[in-house]
CSV table of C-alpha atoms in Angstrom, one decimal:
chain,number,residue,atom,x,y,z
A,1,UNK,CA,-110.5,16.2,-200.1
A,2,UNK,CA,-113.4,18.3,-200.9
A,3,UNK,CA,-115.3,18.3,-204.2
A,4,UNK,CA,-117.7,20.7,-205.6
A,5,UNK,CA,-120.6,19.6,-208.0
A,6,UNK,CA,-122.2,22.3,-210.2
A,7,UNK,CA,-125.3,22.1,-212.2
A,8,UNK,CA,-126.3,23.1,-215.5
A,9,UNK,CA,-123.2,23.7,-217.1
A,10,UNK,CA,-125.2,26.1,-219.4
A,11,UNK,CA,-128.7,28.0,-218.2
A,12,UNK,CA,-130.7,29.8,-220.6
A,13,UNK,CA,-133.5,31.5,-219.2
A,14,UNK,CA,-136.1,34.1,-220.5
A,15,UNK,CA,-135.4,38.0,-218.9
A,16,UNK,CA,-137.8,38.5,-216.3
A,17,UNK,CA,-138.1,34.5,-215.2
A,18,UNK,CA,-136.0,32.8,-212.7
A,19,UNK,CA,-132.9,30.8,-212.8
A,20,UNK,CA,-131.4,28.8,-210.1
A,21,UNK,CA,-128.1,26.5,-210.3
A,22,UNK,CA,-127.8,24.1,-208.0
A,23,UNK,CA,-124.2,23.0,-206.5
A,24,UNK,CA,-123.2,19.7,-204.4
A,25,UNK,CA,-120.0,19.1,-202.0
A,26,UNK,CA,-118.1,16.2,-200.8
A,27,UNK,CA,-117.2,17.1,-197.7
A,28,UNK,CA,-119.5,17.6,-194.9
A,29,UNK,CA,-117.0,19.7,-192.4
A,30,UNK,CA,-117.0,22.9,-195.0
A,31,UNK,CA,-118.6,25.9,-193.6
A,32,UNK,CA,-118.5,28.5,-196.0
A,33,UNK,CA,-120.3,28.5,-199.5
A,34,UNK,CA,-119.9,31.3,-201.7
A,35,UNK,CA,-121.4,32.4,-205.2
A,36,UNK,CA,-119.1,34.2,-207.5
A,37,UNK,CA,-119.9,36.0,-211.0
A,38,UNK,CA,-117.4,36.5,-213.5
A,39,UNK,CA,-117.9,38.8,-216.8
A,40,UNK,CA,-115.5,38.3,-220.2
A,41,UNK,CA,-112.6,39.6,-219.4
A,42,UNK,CA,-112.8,40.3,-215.6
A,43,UNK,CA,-112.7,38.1,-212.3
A,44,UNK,CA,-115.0,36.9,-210.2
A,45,UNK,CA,-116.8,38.9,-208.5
A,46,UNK,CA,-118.4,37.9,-205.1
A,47,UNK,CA,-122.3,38.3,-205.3
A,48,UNK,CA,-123.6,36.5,-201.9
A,49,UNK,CA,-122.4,33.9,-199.5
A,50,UNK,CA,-124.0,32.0,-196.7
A,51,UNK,CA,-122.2,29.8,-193.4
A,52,UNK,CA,-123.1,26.6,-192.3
A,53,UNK,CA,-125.3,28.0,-189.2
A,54,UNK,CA,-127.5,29.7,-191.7
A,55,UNK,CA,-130.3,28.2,-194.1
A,56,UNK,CA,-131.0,30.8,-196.3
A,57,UNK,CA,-129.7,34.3,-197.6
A,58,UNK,CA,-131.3,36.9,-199.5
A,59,UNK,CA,-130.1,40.4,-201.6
A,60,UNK,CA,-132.7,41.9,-203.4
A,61,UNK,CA,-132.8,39.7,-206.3
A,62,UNK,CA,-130.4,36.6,-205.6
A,63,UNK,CA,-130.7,34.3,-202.6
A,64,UNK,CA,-128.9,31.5,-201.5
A,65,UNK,CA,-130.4,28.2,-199.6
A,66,UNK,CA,-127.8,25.6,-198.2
A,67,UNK,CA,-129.2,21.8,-196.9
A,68,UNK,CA,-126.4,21.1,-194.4
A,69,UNK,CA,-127.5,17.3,-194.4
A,70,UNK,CA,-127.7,16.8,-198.3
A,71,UNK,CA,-124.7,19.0,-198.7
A,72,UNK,CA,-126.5,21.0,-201.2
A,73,UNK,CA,-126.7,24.8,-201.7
A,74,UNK,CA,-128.2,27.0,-204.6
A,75,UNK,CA,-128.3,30.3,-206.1
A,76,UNK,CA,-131.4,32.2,-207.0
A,77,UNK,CA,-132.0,35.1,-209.3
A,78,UNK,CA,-135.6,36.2,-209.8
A,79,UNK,CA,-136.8,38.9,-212.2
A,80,UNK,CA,-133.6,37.9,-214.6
A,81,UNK,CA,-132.0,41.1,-216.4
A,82,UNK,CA,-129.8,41.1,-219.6
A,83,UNK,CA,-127.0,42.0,-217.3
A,84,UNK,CA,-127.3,38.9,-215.0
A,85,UNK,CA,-125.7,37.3,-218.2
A,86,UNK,CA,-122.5,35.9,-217.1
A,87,UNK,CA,-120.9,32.7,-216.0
A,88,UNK,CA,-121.8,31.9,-212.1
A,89,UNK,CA,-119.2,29.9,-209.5
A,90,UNK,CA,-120.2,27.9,-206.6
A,91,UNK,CA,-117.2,27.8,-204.3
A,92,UNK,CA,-116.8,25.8,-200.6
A,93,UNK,CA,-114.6,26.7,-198.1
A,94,UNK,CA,-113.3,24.7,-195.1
A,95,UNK,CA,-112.1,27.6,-192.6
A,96,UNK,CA,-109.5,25.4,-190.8
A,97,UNK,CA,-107.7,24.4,-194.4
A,98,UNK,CA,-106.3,28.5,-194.7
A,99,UNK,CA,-109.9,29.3,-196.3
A,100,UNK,CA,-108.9,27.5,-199.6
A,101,UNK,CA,-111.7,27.8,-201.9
A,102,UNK,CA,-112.9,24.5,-203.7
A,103,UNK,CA,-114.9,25.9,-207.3
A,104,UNK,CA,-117.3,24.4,-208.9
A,105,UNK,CA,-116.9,24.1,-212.7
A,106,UNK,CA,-118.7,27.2,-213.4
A,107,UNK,CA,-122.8,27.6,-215.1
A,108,UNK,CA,-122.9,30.1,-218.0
A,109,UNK,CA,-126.2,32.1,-217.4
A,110,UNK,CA,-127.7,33.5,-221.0
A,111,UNK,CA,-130.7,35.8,-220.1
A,112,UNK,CA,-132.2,36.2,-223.7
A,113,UNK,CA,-134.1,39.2,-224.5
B,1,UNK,CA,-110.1,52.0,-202.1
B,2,UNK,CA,-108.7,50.9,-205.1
B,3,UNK,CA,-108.7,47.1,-206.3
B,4,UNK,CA,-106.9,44.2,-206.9
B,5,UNK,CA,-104.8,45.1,-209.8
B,6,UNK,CA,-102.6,42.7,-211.4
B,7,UNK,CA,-99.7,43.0,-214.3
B,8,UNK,CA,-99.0,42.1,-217.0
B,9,UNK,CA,-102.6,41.6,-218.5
B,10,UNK,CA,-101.5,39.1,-221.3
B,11,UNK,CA,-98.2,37.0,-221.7
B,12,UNK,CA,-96.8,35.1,-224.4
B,13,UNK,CA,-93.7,32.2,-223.1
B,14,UNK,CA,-92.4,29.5,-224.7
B,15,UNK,CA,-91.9,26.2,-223.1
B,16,UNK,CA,-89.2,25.8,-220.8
B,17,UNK,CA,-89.2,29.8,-219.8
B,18,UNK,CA,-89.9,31.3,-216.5
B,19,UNK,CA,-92.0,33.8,-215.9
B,20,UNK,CA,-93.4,36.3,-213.1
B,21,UNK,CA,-96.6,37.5,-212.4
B,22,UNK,CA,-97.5,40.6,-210.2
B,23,UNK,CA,-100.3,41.6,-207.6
B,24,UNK,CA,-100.8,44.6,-205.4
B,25,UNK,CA,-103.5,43.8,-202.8
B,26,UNK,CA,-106.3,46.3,-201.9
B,27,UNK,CA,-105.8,48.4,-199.8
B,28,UNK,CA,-105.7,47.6,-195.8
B,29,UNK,CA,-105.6,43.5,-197.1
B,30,UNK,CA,-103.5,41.5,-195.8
B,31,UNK,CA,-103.6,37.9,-197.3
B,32,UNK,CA,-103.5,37.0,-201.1
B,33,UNK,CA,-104.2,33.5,-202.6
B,34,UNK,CA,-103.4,32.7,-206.5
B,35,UNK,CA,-105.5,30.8,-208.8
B,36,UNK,CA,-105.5,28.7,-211.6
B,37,UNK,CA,-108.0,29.0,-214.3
B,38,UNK,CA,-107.8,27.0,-217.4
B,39,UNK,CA,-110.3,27.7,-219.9
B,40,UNK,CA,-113.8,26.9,-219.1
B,41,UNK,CA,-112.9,25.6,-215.6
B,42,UNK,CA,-113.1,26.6,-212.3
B,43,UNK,CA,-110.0,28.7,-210.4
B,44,UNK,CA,-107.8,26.0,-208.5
B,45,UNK,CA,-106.2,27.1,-205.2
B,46,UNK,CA,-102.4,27.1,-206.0
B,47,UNK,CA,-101.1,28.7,-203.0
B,48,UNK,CA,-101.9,31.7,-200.2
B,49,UNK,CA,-99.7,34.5,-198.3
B,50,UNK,CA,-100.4,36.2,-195.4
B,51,UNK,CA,-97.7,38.7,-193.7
B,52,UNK,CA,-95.5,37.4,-195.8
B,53,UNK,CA,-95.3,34.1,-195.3
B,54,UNK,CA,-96.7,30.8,-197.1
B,55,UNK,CA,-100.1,29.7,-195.2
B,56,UNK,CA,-101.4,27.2,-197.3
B,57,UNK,CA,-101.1,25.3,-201.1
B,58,UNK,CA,-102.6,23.4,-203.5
B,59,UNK,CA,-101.5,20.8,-205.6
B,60,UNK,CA,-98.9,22.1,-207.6
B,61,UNK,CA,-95.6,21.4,-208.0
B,62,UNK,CA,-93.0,23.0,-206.9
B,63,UNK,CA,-92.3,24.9,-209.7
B,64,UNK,CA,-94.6,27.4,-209.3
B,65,UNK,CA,-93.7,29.2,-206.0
B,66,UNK,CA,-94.7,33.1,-204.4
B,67,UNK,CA,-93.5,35.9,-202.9
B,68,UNK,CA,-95.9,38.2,-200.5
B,69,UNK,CA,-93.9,41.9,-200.0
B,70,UNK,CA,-94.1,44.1,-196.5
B,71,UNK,CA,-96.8,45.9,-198.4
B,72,UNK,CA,-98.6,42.9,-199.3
B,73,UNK,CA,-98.3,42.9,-202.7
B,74,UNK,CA,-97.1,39.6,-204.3
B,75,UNK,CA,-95.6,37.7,-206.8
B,76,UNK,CA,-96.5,34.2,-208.7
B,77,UNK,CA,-93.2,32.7,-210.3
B,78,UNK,CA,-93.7,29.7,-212.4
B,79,UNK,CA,-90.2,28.0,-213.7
B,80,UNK,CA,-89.8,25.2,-216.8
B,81,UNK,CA,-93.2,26.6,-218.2
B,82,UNK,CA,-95.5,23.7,-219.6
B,83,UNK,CA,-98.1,24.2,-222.3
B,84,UNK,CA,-100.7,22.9,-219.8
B,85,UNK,CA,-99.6,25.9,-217.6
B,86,UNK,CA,-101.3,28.3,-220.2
B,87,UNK,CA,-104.5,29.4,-218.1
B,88,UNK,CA,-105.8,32.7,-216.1
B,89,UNK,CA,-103.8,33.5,-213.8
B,90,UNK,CA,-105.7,35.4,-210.6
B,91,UNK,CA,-105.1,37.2,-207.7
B,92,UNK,CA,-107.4,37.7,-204.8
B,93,UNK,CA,-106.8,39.2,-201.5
B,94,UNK,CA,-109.0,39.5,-197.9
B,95,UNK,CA,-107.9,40.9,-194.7
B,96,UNK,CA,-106.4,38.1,-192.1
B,97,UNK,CA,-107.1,35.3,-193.8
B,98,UNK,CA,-110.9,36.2,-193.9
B,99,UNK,CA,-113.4,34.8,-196.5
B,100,UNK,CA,-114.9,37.4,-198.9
B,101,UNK,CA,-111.9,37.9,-201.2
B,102,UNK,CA,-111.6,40.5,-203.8
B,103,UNK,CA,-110.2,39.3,-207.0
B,104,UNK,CA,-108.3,41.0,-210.0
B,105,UNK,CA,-108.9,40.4,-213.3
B,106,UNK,CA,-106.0,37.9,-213.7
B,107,UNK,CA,-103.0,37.8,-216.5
B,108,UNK,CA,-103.5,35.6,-219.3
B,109,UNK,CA,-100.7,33.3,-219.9
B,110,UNK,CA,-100.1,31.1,-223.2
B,111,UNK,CA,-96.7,29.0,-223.1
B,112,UNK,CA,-96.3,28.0,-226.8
């Protein structure tokens, strides 16, 4: 079955610089990657997501890049901001398995001041 | 619109109890999947309704099973609790079957 690989498990980064976590999967049919932030306390929260036919996505400050042949895909936050501070969730979806998302182990973003 | 809400917040069970957990979808969704999320993991898939029927599950036992109502709100129901089942407990939902989920902000469960 699928497997998700996410890397650092902890990223501290100065405000204003940028951060990028880098995640890996298993199985080369998935066709759906999304990014998920999750504050104390709350859920995650769904912050971008990008499909196999696409390379790259961007929203003002995050973007995502997938490489469909090293089965790769990362998130990238430019101009960092205290409230980007939060732990960050890779996810990968196969759409003919009922759209079951397979997490990554999470990367715990600390934007210090 | 409001959001995924899901009750209780916190919940205390000793081993060996059952114990149900609630979710009311958001509004116009259709499909809700639970996750498991023990403490500084990822969520694991544990199962997903949609118009009221089971459409998918992970790999848990039986003993946790689900309920999805006419007005898509849901149910988790985990019997003979185990201290390993003490996690976060979440509730997402999407409209038919669609990626893009809205979560809640899960019920903390502790079996002691």
């Amino acid at each position: 079955g699928e497997n998700v690989e996410q890397h650092p498990s902890t990223l501290s980064v100065q405000e204003g610089d940028s951060a990028v976590i880098k995640c890996t999967y298993s199985d080369s049919a998935s066709n759906y990657f999304p990014w998920y932030k999750q504050e104390l306390g709350k859920g995650p929260q769904l912050i971008i997501d990008i499909r196999s036919n696409v390379g790259e996505k961007k929203d003002q400050r995050i973007a995502v890049t997938l490489n469909k042949t090293a089965k790769h895909f990362s998130l990238h936050i430019t101009e960092t901001q205290p409230e980007d501070s939060a732990v960050y969730f890779c996810a990968a979806s196969l759409m003919d398995s009922n759209y079951q998302l397979i997490w990554g182990a999470g990367t715990k973003l600390i934007i210090k001041p | 619109e409001t959001g995924v809400t899901q009750s209780p917040t916190h919940l205390i069970k000793t081993r060996g109890q059952q114990v149900t957990l609630r979710c009311s979808s958001q509004s116009g969704h259709n499909t809700v999947s639970w996750y498991q999320q023990a403490l500084g993991q990822g969520p694991q898939f544990i199962f997903q309704y949609y118009r009221e029927e089971e459409n998918g599950r992970g790999n848990f036992p039986p003993r946790f099973s689900g309920l999805q109502f006419p007005n898509y709100s849901s149910e988790l129901n985990v019997n003979a609790l185990e201290l390993d089942d003490s996690a976060l407990y979440l509730c997402a939902s999407s409209l038919e079957r669609r990626n893009g989920y809205t979560f809640g902000s899960g019920t903390r469960l502790t079996v002691v």
